[in-house]
Coordinates of C-alpha atoms in Angstrom, one line a residue:
M1 CA 6.8 19.5 25.8
R2 CA 9.0 17.3 23.9
S3 CA 10.0 13.4 23.4
A4 CA 12.3 11.7 25.3
N5 CA 14.9 11.9 22.0
G6 CA 14.1 16.2 22.0
A7 CA 11.8 15.8 19.0
K8 CA 8.5 18.0 19.2
P9 CA 5.5 15.3 19.3
S10 CA 3.7 14.6 16.0
R11 CA 0.6 16.3 15.8
G12 CA -1.1 12.7 15.2
R13 CA -1.1 9.9 12.6
N14 CA -1.6 12.2 9.8
D15 CA 0.5 14.2 10.7
P16 CA 3.0 14.1 7.2
A17 CA 6.2 13.5 9.0
H18 CA 4.4 10.0 8.5
A19 CA 3.4 10.4 5.6
P20 CA 6.5 7.4 4.6
M21 CA 5.0 5.1 6.9
L22 CA 1.1 5.7 6.0
A23 CA 2.7 5.3 2.7
T24 CA 4.3 1.8 3.5
M25 CA 1.5 -0.4 4.9
E26 CA -0.6 1.1 1.9
L27 CA 1.1 -0.5 -0.1
I28 CA 1.8 -4.1 2.1
G29 CA -1.1 -3.9 3.6
Q30 CA -2.8 -5.0 -0.3
R31 CA -3.8 -8.2 -0.3
W32 CA -1.3 -11.1 -1.7
I33 CA 1.6 -7.9 -1.6
L34 CA 3.2 -9.8 1.5
R35 CA 2.7 -13.1 -0.3
V36 CA 4.4 -11.8 -3.6
L37 CA 7.3 -10.7 -1.6
W38 CA 7.2 -14.2 0.9
E39 CA 7.9 -16.2 -2.9
L40 CA 10.9 -13.8 -3.9
E41 CA 13.0 -13.0 -0.9
P42 CA 14.5 -16.8 -1.9
G43 CA 15.3 -15.5 -5.3
R44 CA 13.6 -14.7 -9.0
L45 CA 10.5 -16.3 -10.7
G46 CA 8.9 -15.7 -14.0
F47 CA 5.2 -14.8 -13.4
L48 CA 3.8 -18.6 -14.6
E49 CA 5.8 -19.9 -11.0
L50 CA 5.0 -17.4 -8.9
R51 CA 1.6 -17.7 -9.8
R52 CA 1.7 -21.4 -9.6
R53 CA 3.0 -20.7 -5.9
M54 CA 0.6 -17.7 -5.2
G55 CA -1.8 -20.6 -5.1
N56 CA -5.7 -19.3 -5.7
C57 CA -4.2 -15.5 -6.4
S58 CA -5.5 -15.1 -10.6
S59 CA -3.0 -14.3 -12.9
S60 CA -4.7 -10.6 -13.3
M61 CA -4.4 -9.7 -9.9
L62 CA -0.7 -11.5 -9.7
S63 CA 0.0 -8.4 -12.9
T64 CA -2.2 -6.0 -10.8
R65 CA 0.7 -6.5 -7.5
L66 CA 3.3 -7.2 -9.8
Q67 CA 2.7 -3.6 -11.0
H68 CA 2.3 -1.8 -8.1
L69 CA 5.3 -3.9 -6.1
Q70 CA 7.6 -2.1 -9.4
T71 CA 5.6 1.2 -9.0
A72 CA 6.7 1.9 -5.6
G73 CA 10.7 0.6 -6.7
V74 CA 10.1 -3.0 -5.0
I75 CA 11.2 -5.6 -7.1
S76 CA 12.1 -5.4 -10.5
K77 CA 11.1 -7.2 -14.0
N78 CA 14.3 -8.2 -15.8
A79 CA 15.2 -9.0 -19.5
D80 CA 14.6 -12.6 -18.7
K81 CA 10.6 -12.0 -17.8
T82 CA 11.4 -13.0 -13.9
Y83 CA 11.4 -10.6 -11.1
E84 CA 13.5 -10.3 -8.6
L85 CA 13.3 -8.4 -5.6
T86 CA 15.5 -4.6 -5.5
P87 CA 17.5 -3.0 -2.7
A88 CA 15.1 -1.7 -1.4
G89 CA 12.5 -4.9 -1.7
L90 CA 16.0 -6.8 -0.2
D91 CA 15.5 -4.5 2.8
L92 CA 11.9 -3.8 2.8
T93 CA 12.1 -8.5 3.2
A94 CA 14.6 -7.6 5.8
A95 CA 12.4 -5.8 7.8
L96 CA 9.6 -8.4 8.1
Q97 CA 11.6 -10.8 8.8
P98 CA 10.5 -10.2 12.6
L99 CA 7.4 -10.3 11.6
W100 CA 7.8 -13.7 9.9
S101 CA 9.3 -15.0 13.1
W102 CA 6.2 -14.1 15.6
S103 CA 4.1 -16.0 13.4
E104 CA 6.0 -19.0 13.5
R105 CA 6.5 -18.6 17.4
W106 CA 2.5 -17.3 17.9
T107 CA 0.7 -18.6 15.0
P108 CA -1.2 -21.7 15.5
P109 CA -0.7 -24.3 12.7
S110 CA -4.0 -25.2 10.6
P111 CA -5.9 -27.4 11.6
D112 CA -5.4 -31.0 8.5
P113 CA -8.0 -30.8 6.0
E114 CA -6.7 -34.9 6.1
Q115 CA -7.7 -35.4 9.4

């Protein structure tokens, strides 16, 4: 049986045709990856400023995540030691915009710790 677009149905989510999506989910599913993308979306940042913005993410964890994103081609480290999104990273953050919009609409606000 073929789908509406004429393609044969997949043999399941483990089908090799799904490998790029699985790799993407593996990357963005790692703790802190989405936060790094969120922080770099407006523009380039140095390690110390990025670390400051990341809250309780340790320096070693941040270094590891930055390396993963560089290896994936999503960010680059510039000669001035700042990090920025590559064209692939800009595409990825554009793809994540609906998720960020959804979160603004449907995620309840965190309780105010002052109350």
